[in-house]
Amino acid sequence: MIRIWAGHAVSRQQFAISVGELRDEDPQSIVLMYNEGHEILWGYAELPRTIKSIISIVDPGDGKPVFVPMSNEGDVYFLIGDIPVEKIEGAGVLSDDAEGHGAMSRIARDNGRLYACGYGSQLYERRQKDDWVRLCDSDMPGVEDCAFFGMAIRPGSGPLALCGQKRVQYNDPTAEQQAQIDRARRSGDAEGADALQQRFRTIRVPPSTALYLRDGGWTEAPTDARGGLNDCIVMPGGDIVAVGDHGIIVRASGLNATEDLSSIGLTDDFYTISPWQREIAILGEAGIHIFDTAFTYRRSIELPADLRTPNRMDVVGRDIILFDYRGVAVLKEDRWERIPIPDDMWGLASE
């Protein structure tokens, strides 16, 4: 199914989206670039990967924004000129250089520097051209092997928090169970041995919330929540607030000072959190939920009738740009304006 897999807005007049199908064999994405008021309203780039996150940087030459998409394999493209590409070494699953860490999920920026995170406790910083340095590793003390979906960045300081989901952990078979597996395998019943292995592989730790704070290294901030955390921000006072599945809202003011701010009655999955007009906006499956800065619930804004599969949102000034799997809309003065995507642009992803 052709969908919008990623989006990033510089303003409500200028944004980029990744359109394509999620597939392992012969992956491809069409990145569509919208420029209201420009001679060419829609531009596009064909990229031979599945683009899962987009950010923008400023071209030092002319001061104009340059969109930077990242694939789930850790390919980072700069949509300017001949589209230079950099590969985050070792990242991804199907890449020739993949080292088993897993897919990449999010790219972000801070004062010209780029950061990328993903599964397998991956966090990288781009120091200069073609120089991506890994800052977090699943073998580091205090960091579980988990998927990172979001970064909370303080301008000038880089990522202060990472959020995501810890992987499921399983028990090893007991000695008696392992003996049964070995007997089946010795008898030539490989299929039966594999079935026993799977049956005896019981869950020790179910999937759980992952929130890590930078404190010299990366240290877990304990929470009682289940499910994943999909996005996080740094509040003006320095607290970290993360949102995730089943209406989770978690605030951390220190490694051992976390607070559940989840609102009674809001149980839809939350995808993006951002400051908006002196309040806090959280994009959820059921709409955009507005809180004050103390996280008292104020109201919810209904999504457009034909865009009820939200992916993420960007906040630029007073505008909210919604990137749904099926389209794009801009919220201006509490009214949605749908941005029509021409059929020929959408159709590029099916060619």
Short mmCIF file of N, CA, C and O in Angstrom, two decimals, residues 86-192:
data_model
loop_
_atom_site.label_atom_id
_atom_site.label_comp_id
_atom_site.label_asym_id
_atom_site.label_seq_id
_atom_site.Cartn_x
_atom_site.Cartn_y
_atom_site.Cartn_z
N GLU A 86 25.09 9.93 2.32
CA GLU A 86 26.03 9.39 3.29
C GLU A 86 25.39 8.19 3.95
O GLU A 86 24.20 8.20 4.27
N LYS A 87 26.17 7.14 4.18
CA LYS A 87 25.66 5.93 4.82
C LYS A 87 26.19 5.87 6.25
O LYS A 87 27.40 5.96 6.47
N ILE A 88 25.28 5.74 7.22
CA ILE A 88 25.69 5.54 8.61
C ILE A 88 26.22 4.11 8.71
O ILE A 88 25.45 3.15 8.60
N GLU A 89 27.50 3.99 8.89
CA GLU A 89 28.15 2.68 8.83
C GLU A 89 27.58 1.73 9.88
O GLU A 89 27.48 2.07 11.06
N GLY A 90 27.20 0.53 9.45
CA GLY A 90 26.71 -0.50 10.36
C GLY A 90 25.23 -0.47 10.61
O GLY A 90 24.66 -1.43 11.12
N ALA A 91 24.57 0.65 10.27
CA ALA A 91 23.13 0.77 10.55
C ALA A 91 22.32 -0.01 9.52
O ALA A 91 22.77 -0.29 8.42
N GLY A 92 21.09 -0.34 9.91
CA GLY A 92 20.17 -1.00 9.00
C GLY A 92 20.09 -2.50 9.20
O GLY A 92 20.68 -3.07 10.13
N VAL A 93 19.33 -3.13 8.32
CA VAL A 93 19.09 -4.57 8.39
C VAL A 93 19.55 -5.27 7.12
O VAL A 93 20.21 -6.31 7.17
N LEU A 94 19.22 -4.69 5.97
CA LEU A 94 19.49 -5.33 4.68
C LEU A 94 20.70 -4.75 3.97
O LEU A 94 21.10 -5.28 2.93
N SER A 95 21.30 -3.68 4.50
CA SER A 95 22.45 -3.08 3.85
C SER A 95 23.64 -4.03 3.87
O SER A 95 23.77 -4.88 4.76
N ASP A 96 24.53 -3.87 2.89
CA ASP A 96 25.72 -4.72 2.83
C ASP A 96 26.59 -4.56 4.07
O ASP A 96 27.27 -5.50 4.48
N ASP A 97 26.58 -3.36 4.68
CA ASP A 97 27.43 -3.13 5.85
C ASP A 97 26.69 -3.26 7.17
O ASP A 97 27.24 -2.97 8.24
N ALA A 98 25.40 -3.69 7.13
CA ALA A 98 24.61 -3.79 8.37
C ALA A 98 25.26 -4.77 9.34
O ALA A 98 25.72 -5.85 8.95
N GLU A 99 25.29 -4.38 10.61
CA GLU A 99 25.94 -5.19 11.63
C GLU A 99 24.95 -5.79 12.63
O GLU A 99 25.33 -6.20 13.72
N GLY A 100 23.67 -5.81 12.25
CA GLY A 100 22.69 -6.44 13.12
C GLY A 100 22.09 -5.54 14.17
O GLY A 100 21.36 -6.00 15.04
N HIS A 101 22.39 -4.24 14.10
CA HIS A 101 21.83 -3.32 15.10
C HIS A 101 20.34 -3.11 14.90
O HIS A 101 19.59 -2.95 15.85
N GLY A 102 19.90 -3.05 13.64
CA GLY A 102 18.49 -2.85 13.36
C GLY A 102 18.24 -1.61 12.52
O GLY A 102 19.17 -0.88 12.13
N ALA A 103 16.97 -1.34 12.25
CA ALA A 103 16.57 -0.23 11.39
C ALA A 103 16.73 1.11 12.10
O ALA A 103 16.77 1.18 13.33
N MET A 104 16.79 2.17 11.31
CA MET A 104 16.84 3.53 11.83
C MET A 104 15.43 4.12 11.82
O MET A 104 14.61 3.78 10.97
N SER A 105 15.16 5.02 12.77
CA SER A 105 13.80 5.52 12.91
C SER A 105 13.66 7.04 12.82
O SER A 105 12.66 7.54 12.32
N ARG A 106 14.63 7.82 13.31
CA ARG A 106 14.43 9.27 13.39
C ARG A 106 15.74 10.01 13.15
O ARG A 106 16.78 9.62 13.68
N ILE A 107 15.67 11.10 12.39
CA ILE A 107 16.79 12.00 12.22
C ILE A 107 16.37 13.36 12.76
O ILE A 107 15.21 13.76 12.65
N ALA A 108 17.31 14.06 13.40
CA ALA A 108 17.03 15.36 14.02
C ALA A 108 18.25 16.25 13.85
O ALA A 108 19.33 15.79 13.48
N ARG A 109 18.09 17.54 14.15
CA ARG A 109 19.20 18.48 14.00
C ARG A 109 19.34 19.35 15.23
O ARG A 109 18.41 19.52 16.01
N ASP A 110 20.52 19.93 15.38
CA ASP A 110 20.77 20.92 16.41
C ASP A 110 21.91 21.81 15.94
O ASP A 110 23.07 21.37 15.85
N ASN A 111 21.58 23.04 15.63
CA ASN A 111 22.59 24.02 15.20
C ASN A 111 23.52 23.49 14.12
O ASN A 111 24.74 23.61 14.20
N GLY A 112 22.93 22.86 13.11
CA GLY A 112 23.72 22.38 11.98
C GLY A 112 24.19 20.95 12.12
O GLY A 112 24.55 20.32 11.12
N ARG A 113 24.25 20.42 13.34
CA ARG A 113 24.64 19.03 13.53
C ARG A 113 23.42 18.13 13.37
O ARG A 113 22.31 18.50 13.74
N LEU A 114 23.67 16.93 12.85
CA LEU A 114 22.60 15.97 12.66
C LEU A 114 22.77 14.81 13.63
O LEU A 114 23.89 14.40 13.94
N TYR A 115 21.62 14.29 14.08
CA TYR A 115 21.60 13.13 14.97
C TYR A 115 20.61 12.13 14.39
O TYR A 115 19.58 12.51 13.80
N ALA A 116 20.89 10.86 14.57
CA ALA A 116 20.00 9.80 14.08
C ALA A 116 19.91 8.70 15.11
O ALA A 116 20.90 8.34 15.74
N CYS A 117 18.70 8.16 15.29
CA CYS A 117 18.51 7.09 16.26
C CYS A 117 17.68 5.98 15.63
O CYS A 117 17.04 6.16 14.60
N GLY A 118 17.70 4.81 16.30
CA GLY A 118 16.96 3.68 15.77
C GLY A 118 16.94 2.51 16.72
O GLY A 118 17.17 2.65 17.92
N TYR A 119 16.65 1.35 16.17
CA TYR A 119 16.58 0.12 16.94
C TYR A 119 17.99 -0.28 17.40
O TYR A 119 18.99 0.25 16.92
N GLY A 120 18.04 -1.23 18.33
CA GLY A 120 19.33 -1.70 18.82
C GLY A 120 20.10 -0.64 19.57
O GLY A 120 21.33 -0.62 19.55
N SER A 121 19.38 0.28 20.25
CA SER A 121 20.01 1.35 21.03
C SER A 121 20.97 2.19 20.20
O SER A 121 22.02 2.61 20.67
N GLN A 122 20.61 2.45 18.95
CA GLN A 122 21.48 3.23 18.08
C GLN A 122 21.24 4.74 18.23
O GLN A 122 20.11 5.20 18.15
N LEU A 123 22.32 5.48 18.43
CA LEU A 123 22.31 6.94 18.39
C LEU A 123 23.62 7.38 17.76
O LEU A 123 24.70 6.98 18.22
N TYR A 124 23.52 8.22 16.73
CA TYR A 124 24.70 8.68 16.01
C TYR A 124 24.69 10.20 15.93
O TYR A 124 23.63 10.83 15.88
N GLU A 125 25.87 10.77 15.88
CA GLU A 125 26.05 12.20 15.63
C GLU A 125 26.91 12.39 14.39
O GLU A 125 27.94 11.72 14.22
N ARG A 126 26.48 13.30 13.53
CA ARG A 126 27.29 13.64 12.35
C ARG A 126 28.22 14.79 12.72
O ARG A 126 27.79 15.92 12.91
N ARG A 127 29.51 14.50 12.81
CA ARG A 127 30.48 15.52 13.20
C ARG A 127 30.87 16.39 12.00
O ARG A 127 31.10 17.59 12.13
N GLN A 128 30.98 15.76 10.84
CA GLN A 128 31.29 16.45 9.60
C GLN A 128 30.88 15.54 8.46
O GLN A 128 30.30 14.47 8.69
N LYS A 129 31.17 15.94 7.22
CA LYS A 129 30.75 15.16 6.08
C LYS A 129 31.27 13.72 6.18
O LYS A 129 32.45 13.48 6.43
N ASP A 130 30.34 12.77 6.01
CA ASP A 130 30.67 11.33 6.01
C ASP A 130 31.30 10.86 7.32
O ASP A 130 32.02 9.86 7.35
N ASP A 131 31.04 11.58 8.41
CA ASP A 131 31.63 11.21 9.70
C ASP A 131 30.51 11.10 10.73
O ASP A 131 30.17 12.07 11.41
N TRP A 132 29.94 9.90 10.83
CA TRP A 132 28.87 9.62 11.79
C TRP A 132 29.46 8.80 12.94
O TRP A 132 30.00 7.72 12.73
N VAL A 133 29.36 9.34 14.14
CA VAL A 133 29.95 8.71 15.32
C VAL A 133 28.84 8.15 16.20
O VAL A 133 27.86 8.85 16.50
N ARG A 134 28.98 6.89 16.62
CA ARG A 134 27.96 6.29 17.47
C ARG A 134 28.14 6.77 18.91
O ARG A 134 29.23 6.66 19.49
N LEU A 135 27.06 7.29 19.50
CA LEU A 135 27.09 7.85 20.85
C LEU A 135 26.47 6.93 21.89
O LEU A 135 26.63 7.16 23.08
N CYS A 136 25.73 5.93 21.45
CA CYS A 136 25.04 5.05 22.38
C CYS A 136 25.07 3.64 21.81
O CYS A 136 24.91 3.44 20.62
N ASP A 137 25.30 2.67 22.68
CA ASP A 137 25.44 1.29 22.23
C ASP A 137 24.74 0.38 23.22
O ASP A 137 24.75 0.63 24.43
N SER A 138 24.11 -0.68 22.71
CA SER A 138 23.37 -1.60 23.59
C SER A 138 24.28 -2.31 24.58
O SER A 138 23.81 -2.86 25.57
N ASP A 139 25.61 -2.31 24.34
CA ASP A 139 26.54 -2.93 25.28
C ASP A 139 27.00 -1.98 26.37
O ASP A 139 27.69 -2.38 27.30
N MET A 140 26.62 -0.69 26.26
CA MET A 140 27.04 0.28 27.28
C MET A 140 26.28 0.04 28.57
O MET A 140 25.10 -0.32 28.55
N PRO A 141 26.93 0.19 29.72
CA PRO A 141 26.24 0.01 31.02
C PRO A 141 25.04 0.94 31.13
O PRO A 141 25.11 2.11 30.78
N GLY A 142 23.92 0.39 31.58
CA GLY A 142 22.73 1.20 31.83
C GLY A 142 21.82 1.39 30.66
O GLY A 142 20.76 1.99 30.78
N VAL A 143 22.20 0.89 29.50
CA VAL A 143 21.36 1.06 28.30
C VAL A 143 20.90 -0.31 27.83
O VAL A 143 21.70 -1.15 27.45
N GLU A 144 19.59 -0.52 27.85
CA GLU A 144 19.04 -1.78 27.38
C GLU A 144 19.10 -1.84 25.85
O GLU A 144 19.23 -0.82 25.18
N ASP A 145 18.99 -3.04 25.32
CA ASP A 145 18.86 -3.21 23.87
C ASP A 145 17.42 -2.89 23.51
O ASP A 145 16.53 -3.71 23.68
N CYS A 146 17.20 -1.66 23.05
CA CYS A 146 15.82 -1.25 22.78
C CYS A 146 15.76 -0.42 21.52
O CYS A 146 16.78 -0.09 20.91
N ALA A 147 14.55 -0.10 21.10
CA ALA A 147 14.32 0.72 19.92
C ALA A 147 14.12 2.16 20.37
O ALA A 147 13.28 2.44 21.21
N PHE A 148 14.91 3.07 19.79
CA PHE A 148 14.73 4.49 20.05
C PHE A 148 13.89 5.10 18.94
O PHE A 148 14.22 4.98 17.76
N PHE A 149 12.80 5.77 19.33
CA PHE A 149 11.90 6.39 18.36
C PHE A 149 11.97 7.91 18.38
O PHE A 149 11.55 8.56 17.42
N GLY A 150 12.45 8.49 19.48
CA GLY A 150 12.44 9.94 19.60
C GLY A 150 13.64 10.46 20.37
O GLY A 150 14.24 9.74 21.17
N MET A 151 13.98 11.74 20.11
CA MET A 151 15.06 12.42 20.81
C MET A 151 14.55 13.76 21.32
O MET A 151 13.84 14.47 20.59
N ALA A 152 14.89 14.11 22.54
CA ALA A 152 14.60 15.44 23.07
C ALA A 152 15.88 16.25 22.99
O ALA A 152 16.88 15.91 23.63
N ILE A 153 15.87 17.31 22.17
CA ILE A 153 17.07 18.09 21.92
C ILE A 153 16.93 19.49 22.50
O ILE A 153 15.92 20.16 22.29
N ARG A 154 17.95 19.89 23.25
CA ARG A 154 18.02 21.28 23.71
C ARG A 154 19.00 22.01 22.79
O ARG A 154 20.14 21.56 22.62
N PRO A 155 18.58 23.10 22.15
CA PRO A 155 19.46 23.79 21.20
C PRO A 155 20.81 24.11 21.81
O PRO A 155 20.91 24.66 22.90
N GLY A 156 21.84 23.70 21.09
CA GLY A 156 23.21 23.94 21.54
C GLY A 156 23.77 22.84 22.40
O GLY A 156 24.98 22.81 22.67
N SER A 157 22.90 21.91 22.83
CA SER A 157 23.36 20.83 23.71
C SER A 157 23.15 19.45 23.11
O SER A 157 23.62 18.46 23.66
N GLY A 158 22.41 19.37 21.99
CA GLY A 158 22.15 18.07 21.39
C GLY A 158 21.11 17.28 22.16
O GLY A 158 20.36 17.83 22.99
N PRO A 159 21.03 15.97 21.93
CA PRO A 159 20.02 15.14 22.60
C PRO A 159 20.26 15.04 24.11
O PRO A 159 21.36 14.72 24.54
N LEU A 160 19.22 15.34 24.89
CA LEU A 160 19.27 15.18 26.35
C LEU A 160 18.50 13.96 26.79
O LEU A 160 18.67 13.49 27.92
N ALA A 161 17.63 13.44 25.92
CA ALA A 161 16.85 12.26 26.26
C ALA A 161 16.54 11.46 25.00
O ALA A 161 16.47 12.01 23.90
N LEU A 162 16.38 10.16 25.19
CA LEU A 162 15.98 9.24 24.14
C LEU A 162 14.78 8.46 24.64
O LEU A 162 14.72 8.10 25.82
N CYS A 163 13.83 8.20 23.77
CA CYS A 163 12.67 7.43 24.19
C CYS A 163 12.34 6.37 23.15
O CYS A 163 12.69 6.51 21.99
N GLY A 164 11.68 5.33 23.62
CA GLY A 164 11.33 4.25 22.71
C GLY A 164 10.70 3.09 23.44
O GLY A 164 9.85 3.27 24.32
N GLN A 165 11.15 1.89 23.11
CA GLN A 165 10.57 0.69 23.70
C GLN A 165 11.66 -0.37 23.87
O GLN A 165 12.43 -0.64 22.95
N LYS A 166 11.67 -0.97 25.06
CA LYS A 166 12.60 -2.07 25.30
C LYS A 166 12.10 -3.32 24.60
O LYS A 166 10.91 -3.56 24.49
N ARG A 167 13.02 -4.10 24.14
CA ARG A 167 12.67 -5.34 23.46
C ARG A 167 12.14 -6.36 24.46
O ARG A 167 12.42 -6.29 25.66
N VAL A 168 11.41 -7.33 23.95
CA VAL A 168 10.97 -8.46 24.77
C VAL A 168 12.19 -9.30 25.15
O VAL A 168 13.08 -9.54 24.34
N GLN A 169 12.24 -9.72 26.40
CA GLN A 169 13.32 -10.60 26.85
C GLN A 169 12.71 -11.95 27.24
O GLN A 169 11.64 -12.02 27.84
N TYR A 170 13.43 -13.02 26.87
CA TYR A 170 12.90 -14.37 27.04
C TYR A 170 13.77 -15.18 28.00
O TYR A 170 14.97 -14.96 28.12
N ASN A 171 13.12 -16.14 28.66
CA ASN A 171 13.85 -17.10 29.48
C ASN A 171 14.48 -18.17 28.60
O ASN A 171 13.91 -18.57 27.57
N ASP A 172 15.64 -18.67 29.00
CA ASP A 172 16.24 -19.82 28.34
C ASP A 172 15.52 -21.08 28.81
O ASP A 172 15.00 -21.13 29.92
N PRO A 173 15.48 -22.13 27.97
CA PRO A 173 14.88 -23.39 28.40
C PRO A 173 15.59 -23.94 29.64
O PRO A 173 16.80 -23.75 29.82
N THR A 174 14.83 -24.61 30.52
CA THR A 174 15.45 -25.28 31.66
C THR A 174 16.29 -26.44 31.16
O THR A 174 16.22 -26.83 29.98
N ALA A 175 17.09 -27.04 32.08
CA ALA A 175 17.95 -28.17 31.69
C ALA A 175 17.11 -29.34 31.16
O ALA A 175 17.47 -29.98 30.17
N GLU A 176 15.97 -29.60 31.83
CA GLU A 176 15.09 -30.69 31.39
C GLU A 176 14.49 -30.39 30.02
O GLU A 176 14.41 -31.27 29.15
N GLN A 177 14.07 -29.13 29.81
CA GLN A 177 13.50 -28.75 28.53
C GLN A 177 14.55 -28.81 27.41
O GLN A 177 14.27 -29.27 26.30
N GLN A 178 15.76 -28.37 27.73
CA GLN A 178 16.82 -28.42 26.73
C GLN A 178 17.15 -29.86 26.34
O GLN A 178 17.45 -30.15 25.18
N ALA A 179 17.06 -30.80 27.32
CA ALA A 179 17.30 -32.21 27.03
C ALA A 179 16.26 -32.74 26.04
O ALA A 179 16.59 -33.53 25.13
N GLN A 180 14.99 -32.30 26.18
CA GLN A 180 13.95 -32.72 25.24
C GLN A 180 14.24 -32.18 23.83
O GLN A 180 14.08 -32.89 22.83
N ILE A 181 14.70 -30.93 23.77
CA ILE A 181 15.03 -30.34 22.48
C ILE A 181 16.18 -31.12 21.83
O ILE A 181 16.13 -31.44 20.63
N ASP A 182 17.19 -31.43 22.62
CA ASP A 182 18.36 -32.14 22.09
C ASP A 182 18.00 -33.54 21.59
O ASP A 182 18.49 -34.00 20.56
N ARG A 183 17.10 -34.22 22.34
CA ARG A 183 16.69 -35.57 21.92
C ARG A 183 15.97 -35.52 20.58
O ARG A 183 16.18 -36.36 19.70
N ALA A 184 15.09 -34.53 20.42
CA ALA A 184 14.36 -34.39 19.17
C ALA A 184 15.32 -34.09 18.01
O ALA A 184 15.18 -34.64 16.92
N ARG A 185 16.29 -33.27 18.27
CA ARG A 185 17.23 -32.92 17.20
C ARG A 185 18.11 -34.12 16.82
O ARG A 185 18.39 -34.35 15.64
N ARG A 186 18.55 -34.90 17.84
CA ARG A 186 19.38 -36.07 17.56
C ARG A 186 18.62 -37.14 16.79
O ARG A 186 19.19 -37.89 16.00
N SER A 187 17.30 -37.17 17.00
CA SER A 187 16.48 -38.17 16.31
C SER A 187 16.18 -37.77 14.86
O SER A 187 15.54 -38.51 14.12
N GLY A 188 16.64 -36.59 14.48
CA GLY A 188 16.42 -36.12 13.12
C GLY A 188 15.17 -35.28 12.95
O GLY A 188 14.84 -34.88 11.84
N ASP A 189 14.47 -35.03 14.05
CA ASP A 189 13.24 -34.24 13.99
C ASP A 189 13.57 -32.76 14.23
O ASP A 189 13.28 -32.20 15.29
N ALA A 190 14.18 -32.13 13.23
CA ALA A 190 14.58 -30.74 13.39
C ALA A 190 13.37 -29.83 13.58
O ALA A 190 13.39 -28.90 14.39
N GLU A 191 12.29 -30.11 12.85
CA GLU A 191 11.08 -29.28 12.97
C GLU A 191 10.48 -29.39 14.36
O GLU A 191 10.06 -28.39 14.96
N GLY A 192 10.45 -30.61 14.90
CA GLY A 192 9.93 -30.80 16.26
C GLY A 192 10.81 -30.12 17.29
O GLY A 192 10.30 -29.55 18.28
#
